[in-house]
Rosetta silent file (secondary structure, phi, psi, omega in degrees, C-alpha in Angstrom):
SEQUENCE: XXXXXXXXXXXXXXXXXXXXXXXXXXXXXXXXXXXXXXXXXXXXXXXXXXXXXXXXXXXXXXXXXXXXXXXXXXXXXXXXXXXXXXXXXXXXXXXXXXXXXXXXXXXXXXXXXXXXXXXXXX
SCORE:     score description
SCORE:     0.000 S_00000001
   1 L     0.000  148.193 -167.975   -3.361   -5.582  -22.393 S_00000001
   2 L  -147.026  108.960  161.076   -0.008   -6.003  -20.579 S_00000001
   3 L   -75.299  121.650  168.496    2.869   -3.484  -21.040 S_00000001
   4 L  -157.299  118.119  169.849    6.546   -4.446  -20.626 S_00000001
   5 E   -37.281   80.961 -167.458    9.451   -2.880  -20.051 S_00000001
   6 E   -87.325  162.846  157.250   12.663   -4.361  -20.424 S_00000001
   7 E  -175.958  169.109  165.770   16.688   -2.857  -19.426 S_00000001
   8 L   120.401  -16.312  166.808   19.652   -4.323  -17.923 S_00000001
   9 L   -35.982  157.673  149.453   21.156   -5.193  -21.924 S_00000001
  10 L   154.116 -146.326 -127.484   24.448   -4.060  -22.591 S_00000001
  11 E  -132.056  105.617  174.870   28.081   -5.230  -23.381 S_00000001
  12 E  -151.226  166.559  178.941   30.398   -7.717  -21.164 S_00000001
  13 E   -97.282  171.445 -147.653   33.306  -10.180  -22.129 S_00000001
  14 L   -87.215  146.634  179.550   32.692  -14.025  -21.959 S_00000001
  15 L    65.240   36.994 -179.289   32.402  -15.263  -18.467 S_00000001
  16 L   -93.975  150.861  172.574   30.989  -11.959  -17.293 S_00000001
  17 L  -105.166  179.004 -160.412   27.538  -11.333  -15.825 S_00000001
  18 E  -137.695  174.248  153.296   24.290   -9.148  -17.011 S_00000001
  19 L  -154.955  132.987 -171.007   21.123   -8.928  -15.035 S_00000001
  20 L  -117.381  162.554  155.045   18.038   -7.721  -17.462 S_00000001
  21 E  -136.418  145.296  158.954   14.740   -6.711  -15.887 S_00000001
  22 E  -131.483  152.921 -162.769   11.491   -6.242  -16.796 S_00000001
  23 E  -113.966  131.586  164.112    8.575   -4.504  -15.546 S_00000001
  24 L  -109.693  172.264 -146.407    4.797   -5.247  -16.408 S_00000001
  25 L  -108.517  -12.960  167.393    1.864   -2.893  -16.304 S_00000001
  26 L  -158.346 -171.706  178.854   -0.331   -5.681  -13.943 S_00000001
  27 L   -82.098  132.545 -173.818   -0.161   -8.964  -13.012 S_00000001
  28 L  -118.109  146.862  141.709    0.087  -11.839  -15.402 S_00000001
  29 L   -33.937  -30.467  161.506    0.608  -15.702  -14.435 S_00000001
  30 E  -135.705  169.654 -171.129    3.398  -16.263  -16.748 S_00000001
  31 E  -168.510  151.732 -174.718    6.443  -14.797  -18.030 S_00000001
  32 E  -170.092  139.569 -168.267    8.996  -15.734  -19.761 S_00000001
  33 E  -104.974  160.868 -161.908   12.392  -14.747  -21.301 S_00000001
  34 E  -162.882  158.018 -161.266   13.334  -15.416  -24.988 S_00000001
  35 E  -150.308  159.631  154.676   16.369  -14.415  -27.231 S_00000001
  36 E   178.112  128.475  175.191   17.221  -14.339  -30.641 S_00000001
  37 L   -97.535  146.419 -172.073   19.952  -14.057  -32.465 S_00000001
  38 L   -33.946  159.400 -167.023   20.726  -12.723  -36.118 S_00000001
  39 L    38.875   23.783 -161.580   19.581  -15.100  -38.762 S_00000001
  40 L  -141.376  139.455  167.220   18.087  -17.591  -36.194 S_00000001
  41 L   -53.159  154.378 -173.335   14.687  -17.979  -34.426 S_00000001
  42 L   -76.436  144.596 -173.529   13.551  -16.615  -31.263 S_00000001
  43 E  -140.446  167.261 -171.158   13.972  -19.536  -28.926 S_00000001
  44 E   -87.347  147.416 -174.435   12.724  -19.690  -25.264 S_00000001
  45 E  -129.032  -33.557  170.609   15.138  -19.209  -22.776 S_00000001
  46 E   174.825  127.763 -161.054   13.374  -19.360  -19.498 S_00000001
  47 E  -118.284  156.481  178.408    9.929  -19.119  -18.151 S_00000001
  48 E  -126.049  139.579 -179.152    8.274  -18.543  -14.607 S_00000001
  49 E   -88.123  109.008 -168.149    5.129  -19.233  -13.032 S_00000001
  50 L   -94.097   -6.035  155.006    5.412  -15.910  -10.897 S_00000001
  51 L   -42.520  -60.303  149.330    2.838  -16.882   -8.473 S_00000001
  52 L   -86.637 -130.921 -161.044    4.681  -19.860   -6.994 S_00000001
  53 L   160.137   28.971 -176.256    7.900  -18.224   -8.272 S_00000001
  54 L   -68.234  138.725  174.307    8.516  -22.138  -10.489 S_00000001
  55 E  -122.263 -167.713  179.831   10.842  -22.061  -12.803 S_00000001
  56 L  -142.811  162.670  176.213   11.978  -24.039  -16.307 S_00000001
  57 L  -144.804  145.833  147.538   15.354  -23.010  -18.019 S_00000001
  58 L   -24.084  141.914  166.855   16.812  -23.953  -21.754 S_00000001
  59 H   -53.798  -60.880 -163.321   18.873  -26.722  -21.632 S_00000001
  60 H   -53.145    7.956 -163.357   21.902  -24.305  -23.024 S_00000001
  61 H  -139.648  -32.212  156.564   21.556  -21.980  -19.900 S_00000001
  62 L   -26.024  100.897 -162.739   20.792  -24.038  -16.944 S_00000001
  63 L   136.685  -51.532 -168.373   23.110  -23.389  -14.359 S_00000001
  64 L   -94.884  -50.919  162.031   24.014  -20.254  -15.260 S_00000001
  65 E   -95.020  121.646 -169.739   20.677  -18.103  -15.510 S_00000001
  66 L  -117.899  124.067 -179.032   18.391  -17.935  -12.642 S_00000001
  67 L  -107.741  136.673  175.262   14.821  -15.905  -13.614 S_00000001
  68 E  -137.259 -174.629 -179.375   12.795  -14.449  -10.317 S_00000001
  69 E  -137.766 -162.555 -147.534   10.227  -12.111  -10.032 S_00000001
  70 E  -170.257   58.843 -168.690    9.349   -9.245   -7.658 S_00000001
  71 L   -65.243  -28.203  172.009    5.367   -9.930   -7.354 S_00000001
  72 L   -82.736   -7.486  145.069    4.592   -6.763   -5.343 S_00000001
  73 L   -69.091  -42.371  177.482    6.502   -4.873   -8.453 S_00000001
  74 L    62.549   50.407  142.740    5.042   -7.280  -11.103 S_00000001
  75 E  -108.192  173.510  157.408    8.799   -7.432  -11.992 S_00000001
  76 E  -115.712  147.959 -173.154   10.997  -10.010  -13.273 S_00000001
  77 E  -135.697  132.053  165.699   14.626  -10.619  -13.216 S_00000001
  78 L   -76.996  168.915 -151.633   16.968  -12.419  -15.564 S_00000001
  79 L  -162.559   97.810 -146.955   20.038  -13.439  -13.884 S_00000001
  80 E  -148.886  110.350  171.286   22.916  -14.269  -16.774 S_00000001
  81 L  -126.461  145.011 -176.254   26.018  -15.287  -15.101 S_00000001
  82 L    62.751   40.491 -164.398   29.044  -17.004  -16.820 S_00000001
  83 L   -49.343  170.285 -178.297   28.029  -15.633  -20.272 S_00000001
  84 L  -139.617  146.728 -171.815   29.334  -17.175  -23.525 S_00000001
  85 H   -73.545    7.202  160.330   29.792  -15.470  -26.711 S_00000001
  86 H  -120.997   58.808  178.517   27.045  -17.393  -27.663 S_00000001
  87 H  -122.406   14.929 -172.440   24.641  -16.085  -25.338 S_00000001
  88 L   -81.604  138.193 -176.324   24.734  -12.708  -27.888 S_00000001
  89 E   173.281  159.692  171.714   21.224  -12.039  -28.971 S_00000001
  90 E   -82.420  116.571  154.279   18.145   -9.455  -28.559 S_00000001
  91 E   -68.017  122.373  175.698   16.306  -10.647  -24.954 S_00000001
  92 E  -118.846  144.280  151.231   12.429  -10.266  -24.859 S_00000001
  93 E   -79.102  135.969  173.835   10.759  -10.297  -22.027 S_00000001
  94 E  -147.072  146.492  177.837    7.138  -11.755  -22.630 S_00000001
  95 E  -137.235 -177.563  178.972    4.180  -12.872  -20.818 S_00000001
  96 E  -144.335  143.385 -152.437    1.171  -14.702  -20.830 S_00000001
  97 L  -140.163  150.836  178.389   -2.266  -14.232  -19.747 S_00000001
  98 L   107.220   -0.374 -162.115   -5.723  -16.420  -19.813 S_00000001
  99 L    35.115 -175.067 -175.808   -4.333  -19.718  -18.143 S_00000001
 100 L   134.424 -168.758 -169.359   -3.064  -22.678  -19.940 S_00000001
 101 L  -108.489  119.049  175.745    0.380  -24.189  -19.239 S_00000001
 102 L   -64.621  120.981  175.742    3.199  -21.820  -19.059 S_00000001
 103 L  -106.955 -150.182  164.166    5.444  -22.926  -21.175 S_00000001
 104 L  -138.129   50.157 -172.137    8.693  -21.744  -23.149 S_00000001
 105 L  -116.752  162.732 -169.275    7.213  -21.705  -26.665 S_00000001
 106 L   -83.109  -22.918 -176.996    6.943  -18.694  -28.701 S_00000001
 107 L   -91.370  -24.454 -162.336    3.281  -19.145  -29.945 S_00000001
 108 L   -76.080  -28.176 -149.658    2.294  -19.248  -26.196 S_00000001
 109 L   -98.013  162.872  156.807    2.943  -15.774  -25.258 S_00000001
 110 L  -102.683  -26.848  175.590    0.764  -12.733  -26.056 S_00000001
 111 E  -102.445  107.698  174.798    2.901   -9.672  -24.855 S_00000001
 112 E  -134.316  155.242 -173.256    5.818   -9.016  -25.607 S_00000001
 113 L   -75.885 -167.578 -176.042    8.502   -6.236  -24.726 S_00000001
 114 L  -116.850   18.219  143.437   10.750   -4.434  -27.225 S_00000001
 115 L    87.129  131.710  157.459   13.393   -6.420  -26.275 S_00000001
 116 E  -142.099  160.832 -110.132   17.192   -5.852  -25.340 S_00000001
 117 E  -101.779  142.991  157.988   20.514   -6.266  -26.892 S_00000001
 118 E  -116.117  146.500  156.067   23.118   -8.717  -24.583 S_00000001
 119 E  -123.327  111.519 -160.188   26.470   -8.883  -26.074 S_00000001
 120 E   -98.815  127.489  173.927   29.068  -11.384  -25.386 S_00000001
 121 E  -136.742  154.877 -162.503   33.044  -11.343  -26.566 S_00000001
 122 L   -79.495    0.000    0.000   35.446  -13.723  -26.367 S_00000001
């Protein structure tokens, strides 16, 4: 089992930045951040191999969000710079454990946090 802890949510106007973190209860191989906004599916937003520290980003975010980790914490950090009011959504932190190819898909992960709120306004 893997615990995880999310914060760093919270309230900013469009081209403002957020940084969310999460903390896991051991070490996993993957991680990965995911969003979803009302009426819409949780979509992947950016995952890390935190070993090698590789990363993959959403097309829509690239540029703008940089995810790192903190392996002697067995944190992670979101990075959300130049938000857009459509970057509003609940943020999950998730991981994945058991090898396989870290990925950004939503069926991949097993763990997931309980997620927090970013809010963007124009």
């Amino acid at each position: 089992q893997v615990q995880l802890v999310e914060s760093g949510g919270g309230s900013v106007q469009a081209g403002g930045s957020l940084r969310l973190s999460c903390a896991a209860s051991r070490y996993t191989y993957c991680m990965g951040w995911f969003r979803q906004a009302p009426g819409k599916e949780r979509e992947g937003v950016a995952r890390i191999y935190t070993g090698s520290g590789s990363t993959d980003y959403a097309a829509s975010v690239k540029g703008r969000f940089t995810f790192s980790r903190d392996a002697a914490k067995n944190t992670v950090y979101l990075q959300m710079n130049s938000l857009r009011p459509e970057d509003t959504a609940m943020y999950y932190c998730a991981a994945r454990s058991g090898g396989g190819v870290c990925g950004k898909n939503v069926a991949d992960f097993s763990y997931w946090g309980q997620g927090t709120q970013v809010t963007v306004s124009s």
